[in-house]
Coordinates of C-alpha atoms and ligand atoms in Angstrom, one line a residue:
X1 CA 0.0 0.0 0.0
X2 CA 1.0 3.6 -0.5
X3 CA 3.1 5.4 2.0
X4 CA 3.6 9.2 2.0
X5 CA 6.8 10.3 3.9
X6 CA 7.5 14.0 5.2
X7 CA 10.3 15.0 6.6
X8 CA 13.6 16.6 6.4
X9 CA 16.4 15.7 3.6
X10 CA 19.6 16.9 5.0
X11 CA 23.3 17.5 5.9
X12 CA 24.4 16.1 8.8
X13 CA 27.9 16.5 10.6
X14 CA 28.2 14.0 13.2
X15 CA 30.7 13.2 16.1
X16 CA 30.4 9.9 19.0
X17 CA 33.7 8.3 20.3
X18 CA 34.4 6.4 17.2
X19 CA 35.1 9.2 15.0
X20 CA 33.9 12.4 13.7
X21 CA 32.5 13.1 9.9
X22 CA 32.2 16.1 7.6
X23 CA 28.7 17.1 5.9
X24 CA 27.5 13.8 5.0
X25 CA 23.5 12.8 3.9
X26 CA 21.3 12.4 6.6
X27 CA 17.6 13.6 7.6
X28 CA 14.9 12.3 9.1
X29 CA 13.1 11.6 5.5
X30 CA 15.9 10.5 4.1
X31 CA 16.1 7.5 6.5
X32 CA 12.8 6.6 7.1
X33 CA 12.3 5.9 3.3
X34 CA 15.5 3.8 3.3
X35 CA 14.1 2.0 6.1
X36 CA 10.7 1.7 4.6
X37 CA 11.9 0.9 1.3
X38 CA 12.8 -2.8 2.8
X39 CA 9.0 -3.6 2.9
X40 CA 7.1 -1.6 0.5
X41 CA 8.7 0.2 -2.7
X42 CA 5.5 2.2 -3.1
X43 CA 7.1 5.8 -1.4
X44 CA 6.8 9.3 -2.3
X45 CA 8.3 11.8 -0.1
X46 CA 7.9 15.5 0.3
X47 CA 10.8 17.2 1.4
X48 CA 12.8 20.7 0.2
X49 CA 16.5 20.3 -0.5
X50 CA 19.0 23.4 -1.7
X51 CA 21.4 23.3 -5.0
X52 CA 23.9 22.0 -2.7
X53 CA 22.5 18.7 -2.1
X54 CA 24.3 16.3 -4.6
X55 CA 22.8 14.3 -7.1
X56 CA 24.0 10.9 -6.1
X57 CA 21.7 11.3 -2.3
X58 CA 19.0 12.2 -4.7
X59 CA 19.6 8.9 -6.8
X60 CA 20.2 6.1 -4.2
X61 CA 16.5 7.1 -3.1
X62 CA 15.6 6.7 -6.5
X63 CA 17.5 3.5 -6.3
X64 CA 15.2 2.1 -3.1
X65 CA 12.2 2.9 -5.3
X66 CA 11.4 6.4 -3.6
X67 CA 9.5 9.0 -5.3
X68 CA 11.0 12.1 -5.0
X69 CA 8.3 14.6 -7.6
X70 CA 7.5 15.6 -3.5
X71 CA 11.0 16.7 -3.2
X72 CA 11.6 21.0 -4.1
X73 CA 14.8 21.8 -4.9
X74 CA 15.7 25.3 -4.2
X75 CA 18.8 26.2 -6.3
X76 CA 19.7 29.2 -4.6
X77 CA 20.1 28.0 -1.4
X78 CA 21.4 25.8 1.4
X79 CA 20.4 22.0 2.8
X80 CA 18.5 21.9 6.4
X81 CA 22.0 21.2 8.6
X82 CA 22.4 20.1 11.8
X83 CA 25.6 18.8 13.7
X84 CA 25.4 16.6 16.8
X85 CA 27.6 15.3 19.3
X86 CA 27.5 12.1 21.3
X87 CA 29.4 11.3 24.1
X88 CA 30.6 7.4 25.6
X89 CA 27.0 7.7 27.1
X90 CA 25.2 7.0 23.5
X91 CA 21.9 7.4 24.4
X92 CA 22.1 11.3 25.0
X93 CA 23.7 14.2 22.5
X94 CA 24.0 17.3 22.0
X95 CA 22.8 19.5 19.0
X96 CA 25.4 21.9 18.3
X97 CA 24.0 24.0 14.9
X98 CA 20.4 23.4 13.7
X99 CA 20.8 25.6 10.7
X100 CA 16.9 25.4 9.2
X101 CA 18.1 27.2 5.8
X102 CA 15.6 26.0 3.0
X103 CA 13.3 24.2 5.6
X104 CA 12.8 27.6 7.3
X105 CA 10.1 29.0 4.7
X106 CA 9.0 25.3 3.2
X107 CA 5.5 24.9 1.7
X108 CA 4.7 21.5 0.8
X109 CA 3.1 21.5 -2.5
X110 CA 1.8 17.5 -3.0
X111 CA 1.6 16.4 -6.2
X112 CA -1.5 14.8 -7.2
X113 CA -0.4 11.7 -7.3
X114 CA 0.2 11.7 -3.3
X115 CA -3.2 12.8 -1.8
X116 CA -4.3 9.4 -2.3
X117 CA -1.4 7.9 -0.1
X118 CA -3.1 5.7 2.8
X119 CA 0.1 5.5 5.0
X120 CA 1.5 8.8 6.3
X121 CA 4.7 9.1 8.0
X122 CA 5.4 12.9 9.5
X123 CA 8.5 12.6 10.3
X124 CA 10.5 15.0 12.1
X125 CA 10.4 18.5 10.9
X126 CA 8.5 22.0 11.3
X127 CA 4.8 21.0 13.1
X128 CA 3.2 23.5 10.5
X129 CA 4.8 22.2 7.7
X130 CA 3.3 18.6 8.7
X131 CA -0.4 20.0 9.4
X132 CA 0.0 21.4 5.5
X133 CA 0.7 17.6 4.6
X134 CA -2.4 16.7 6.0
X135 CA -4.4 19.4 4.7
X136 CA -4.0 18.8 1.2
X137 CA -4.7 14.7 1.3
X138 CA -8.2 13.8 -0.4
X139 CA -9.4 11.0 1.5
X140 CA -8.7 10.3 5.3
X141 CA -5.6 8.0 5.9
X142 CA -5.7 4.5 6.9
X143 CA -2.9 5.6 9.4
X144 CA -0.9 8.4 10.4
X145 CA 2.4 8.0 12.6
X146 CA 4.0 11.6 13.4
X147 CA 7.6 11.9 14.8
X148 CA 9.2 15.2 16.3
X149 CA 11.5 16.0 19.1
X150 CA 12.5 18.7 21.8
X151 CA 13.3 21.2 19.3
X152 CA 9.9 22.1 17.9
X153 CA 8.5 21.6 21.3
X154 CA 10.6 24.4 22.3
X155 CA 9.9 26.9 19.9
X156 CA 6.3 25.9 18.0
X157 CA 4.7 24.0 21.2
X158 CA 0.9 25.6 20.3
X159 CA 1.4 24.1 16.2
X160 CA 2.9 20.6 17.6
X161 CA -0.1 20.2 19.8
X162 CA -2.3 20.8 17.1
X163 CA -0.9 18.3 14.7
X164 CA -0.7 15.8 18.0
X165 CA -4.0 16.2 17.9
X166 CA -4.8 14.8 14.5
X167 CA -2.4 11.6 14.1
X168 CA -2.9 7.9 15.0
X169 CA 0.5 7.1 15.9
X170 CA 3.0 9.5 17.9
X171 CA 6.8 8.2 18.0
X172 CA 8.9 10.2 20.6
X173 CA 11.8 9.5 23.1
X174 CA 11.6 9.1 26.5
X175 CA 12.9 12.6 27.6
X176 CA 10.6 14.2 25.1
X177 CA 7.7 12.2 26.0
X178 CA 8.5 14.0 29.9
X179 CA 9.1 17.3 28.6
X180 CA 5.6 17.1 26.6
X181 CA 3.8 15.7 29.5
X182 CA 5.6 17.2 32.2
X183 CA 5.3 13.5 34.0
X184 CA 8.6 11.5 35.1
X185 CA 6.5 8.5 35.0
X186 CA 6.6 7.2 31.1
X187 CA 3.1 5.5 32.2
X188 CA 1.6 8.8 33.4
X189 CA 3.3 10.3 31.0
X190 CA 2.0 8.0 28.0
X191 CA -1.5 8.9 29.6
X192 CA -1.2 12.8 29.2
X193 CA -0.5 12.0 25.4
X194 CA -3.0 9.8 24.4
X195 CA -5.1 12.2 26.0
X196 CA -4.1 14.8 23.6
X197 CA -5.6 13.0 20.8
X198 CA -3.7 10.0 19.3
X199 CA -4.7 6.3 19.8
X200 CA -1.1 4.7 20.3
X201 CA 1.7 6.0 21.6
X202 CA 5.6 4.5 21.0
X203 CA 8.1 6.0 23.4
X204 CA 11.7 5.1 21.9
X205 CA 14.5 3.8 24.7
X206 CA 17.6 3.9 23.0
X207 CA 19.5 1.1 23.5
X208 CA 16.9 0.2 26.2
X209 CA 14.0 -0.7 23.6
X210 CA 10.6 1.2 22.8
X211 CA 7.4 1.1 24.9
X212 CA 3.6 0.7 23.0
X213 CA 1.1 2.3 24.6
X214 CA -2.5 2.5 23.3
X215 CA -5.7 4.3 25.3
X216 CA -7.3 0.7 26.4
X217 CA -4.0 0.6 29.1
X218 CA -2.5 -2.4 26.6
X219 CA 1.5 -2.0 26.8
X220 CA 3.9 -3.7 24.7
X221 CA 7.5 -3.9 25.3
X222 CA 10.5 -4.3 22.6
X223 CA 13.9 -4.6 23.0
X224 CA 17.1 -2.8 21.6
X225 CA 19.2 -5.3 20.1
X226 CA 22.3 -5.4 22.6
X227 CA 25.0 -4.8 20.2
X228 CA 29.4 -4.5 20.8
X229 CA 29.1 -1.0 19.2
X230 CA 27.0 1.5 18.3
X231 CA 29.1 3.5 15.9
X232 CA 26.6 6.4 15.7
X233 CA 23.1 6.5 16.5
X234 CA 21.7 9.2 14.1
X235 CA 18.6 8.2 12.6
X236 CA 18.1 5.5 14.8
X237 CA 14.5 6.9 15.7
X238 CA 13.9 7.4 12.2
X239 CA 14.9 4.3 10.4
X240 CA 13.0 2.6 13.2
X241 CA 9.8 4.4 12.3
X242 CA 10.4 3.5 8.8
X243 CA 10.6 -0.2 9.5
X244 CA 7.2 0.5 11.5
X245 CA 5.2 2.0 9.1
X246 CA 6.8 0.2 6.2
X247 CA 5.9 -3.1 7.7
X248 CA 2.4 -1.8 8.5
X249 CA 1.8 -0.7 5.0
X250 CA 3.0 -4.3 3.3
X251 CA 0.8 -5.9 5.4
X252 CA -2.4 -3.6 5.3
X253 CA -3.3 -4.2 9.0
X254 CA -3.4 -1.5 11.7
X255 CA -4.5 -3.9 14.7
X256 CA -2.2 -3.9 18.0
X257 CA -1.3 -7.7 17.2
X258 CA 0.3 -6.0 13.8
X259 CA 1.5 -3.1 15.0
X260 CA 3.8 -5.0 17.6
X261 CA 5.2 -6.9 15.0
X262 CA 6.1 -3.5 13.5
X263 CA 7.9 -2.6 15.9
X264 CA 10.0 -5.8 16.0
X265 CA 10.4 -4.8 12.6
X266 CA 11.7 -1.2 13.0
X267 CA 13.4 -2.1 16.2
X268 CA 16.1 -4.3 13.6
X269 CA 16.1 -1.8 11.1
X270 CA 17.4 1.1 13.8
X271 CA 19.8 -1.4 14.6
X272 CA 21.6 -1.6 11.1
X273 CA 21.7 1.9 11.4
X274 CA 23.7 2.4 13.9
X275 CA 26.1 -0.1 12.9
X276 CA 27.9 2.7 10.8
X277 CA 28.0 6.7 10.1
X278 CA 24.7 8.5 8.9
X279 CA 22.9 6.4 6.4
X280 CA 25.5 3.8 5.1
X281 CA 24.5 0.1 6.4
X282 CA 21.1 1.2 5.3
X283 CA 21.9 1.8 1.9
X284 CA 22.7 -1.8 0.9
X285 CA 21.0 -4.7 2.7
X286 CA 19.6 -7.6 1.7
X287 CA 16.1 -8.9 2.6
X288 CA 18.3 -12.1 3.8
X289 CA 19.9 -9.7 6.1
X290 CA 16.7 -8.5 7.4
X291 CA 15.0 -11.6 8.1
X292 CA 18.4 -12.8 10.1
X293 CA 17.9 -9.9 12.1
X294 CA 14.1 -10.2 12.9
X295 CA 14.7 -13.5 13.7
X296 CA 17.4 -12.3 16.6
X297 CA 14.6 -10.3 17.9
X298 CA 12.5 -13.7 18.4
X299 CA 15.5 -15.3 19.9
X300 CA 16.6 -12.6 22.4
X301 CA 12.4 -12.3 23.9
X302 CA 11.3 -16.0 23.7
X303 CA 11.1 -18.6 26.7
X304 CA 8.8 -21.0 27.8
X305 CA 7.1 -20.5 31.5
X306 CA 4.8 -23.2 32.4
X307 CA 3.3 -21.4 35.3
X308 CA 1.9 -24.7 37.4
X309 CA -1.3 -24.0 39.9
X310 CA -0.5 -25.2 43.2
Ligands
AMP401 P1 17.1 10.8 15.0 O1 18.5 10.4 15.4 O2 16.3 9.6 14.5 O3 16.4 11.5 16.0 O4 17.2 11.7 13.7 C1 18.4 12.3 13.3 C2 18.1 13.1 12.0 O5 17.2 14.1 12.3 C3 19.3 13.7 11.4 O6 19.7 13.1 10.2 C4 19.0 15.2 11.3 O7 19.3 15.7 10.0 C5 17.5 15.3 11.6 N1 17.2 16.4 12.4 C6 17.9 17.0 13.5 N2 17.3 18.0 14.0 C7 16.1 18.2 13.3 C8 15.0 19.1 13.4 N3 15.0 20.0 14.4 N4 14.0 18.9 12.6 C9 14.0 17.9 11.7 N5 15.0 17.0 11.5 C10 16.1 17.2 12.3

């Protein structure tokens, strides 16, 4: 089925104990439709991108079957950047220059083709500029799953809110999920944001798993694959809601029962990505690859209990 991704395309300059890159490819779009593209080769993305984005990032998503008529490209001017820095503690960074350049006036315009997309991923990137998505779709979606993190909360808190309001599925990590809620408790918490409108909540551990939350108090619990190294976890969160929603839209089902295998399946495809730099061990995996990994995910969680009545 059709997936419609939104998001930023991007530079990113990158730095955890392992080593330290120049501009390289990143963005949340970027790797959620590599991610996705391992389950359903039926993308289009909508993105903005200056004429200083090179032409080979724009064919190896043509190359995972992603259609890019979504994607502007402004000549005159510069790529969305941003630079991070982990330290030995992987599961916290720091954002050291979000520089919004073409992303900072971006008006989706989508192309006719799209408005029909039942799958929507709104990944992370300007809360109005995901509303605008939504606005221009014909029919109502068979799913929605919206991303975003700290950084819109702390500048464009009353637009988030509003788009909150209208998904099905909000993906966020544990400290935003406090900051948004202002609960310490990710139960409380996970309470205070289905209450703000969406049916199912994921809240992302790191290297400690994600939580599934849904408004009937059902919880599901996924592991992080525990791995030697993580080498860099950019776009972790993002190529794990592309293995979500791109499992969810090969299979057509938006049940709980489905939607926890999804997030078996984007819990393996966040770990590729953090085997190497920015988007590299996603560009070139095999389905072989992916199924191995699944499958470590149903050997790491599965024992037999016989739980005897005395
Ligand atoms: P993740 O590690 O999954 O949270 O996502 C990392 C990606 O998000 C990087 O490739 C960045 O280019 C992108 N990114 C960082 N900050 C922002 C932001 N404020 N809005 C949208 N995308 C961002």
């Amino acid at each position: 089925m059709s997936l419609l991704v939104v998001g930023t395309v991007a530079f990113d300059a990158i730095e955890t104990p392992f080593g330290k890159t120049d501009k390289i490819i990143g963005g949340a779009a970027t790797f959620i439709s590599l991610s996705a593209s391992y389950f359903t080769k039926n993308i289009s993305l909508v993105s903005v991108i200056g004429g200083d984005f090179p032409q080979n990032g724009i064919d190896m998503l043509h190359n995972h079957g992603v259609n890019t008529k979504g994607l502007q490209i402004r000549k005159n001017e510069k790529t969305f950047f941003w630079s991070g820095k982990y330290h030995n503690d992987m599961n916290t960074r720091d954002t050291l220059v979000t520089e919004l350049n073409v992303l900072a006036d971006f008006d989706p315009v989508l192309p006719e083709s799209y408005k029909e997309c039942e799958y929507i991923m709104l990944g992370n990137l300007t809360p109005k500029v995901q509303m605008r998505v939504l606005d221009q779709l014909n029919s109502k979606p068979k799913l929605v799953v919206m991303d975003t993190m700290n950084f819109w909360m702390n500048i464009a808190m009353d637009d988030l809110l509003k788009v909150i309001n209208r998904v099905d599925v909000l993906t966020i990590n544990d400290e935003e999920a406090r900051q948004l809620s202002g609960q310490y408790s990710l139960v409380k918490a996970a309470q205070k944001i289905l209450a703000m409108g969406p049916d199912y909540l994921i809240i992302k551990k790191g290297e400690h798993g994600a939580l599934l939350f849904n408004k009937n108090k059902q919880v599901f619990f996924a592991p992080a694959l525990p791995l030697e190294d993580v080498f860099d976890p950019t776009g972790a969160g993002d190529s794990f809601a592309g293995g979500f929603i791109g499992h969810l839209a090969s299979t057509g089902s938006t049940s709980f029962e489905n939607m926890k295998r999804s997030i078996i399946f984007g819990s393996a495809m966040a770990s590729f990505s953090v085997e190497k730099f920015g988007t590299e061990r996603l560009e070139n995996l095999s389905q072989g690859d992916v199924d191995k990994r699944v499958q470590r995910f149903v050997d790491l969680v599965q024992f037999d209990i016989s739980l005897v009545e005395k």
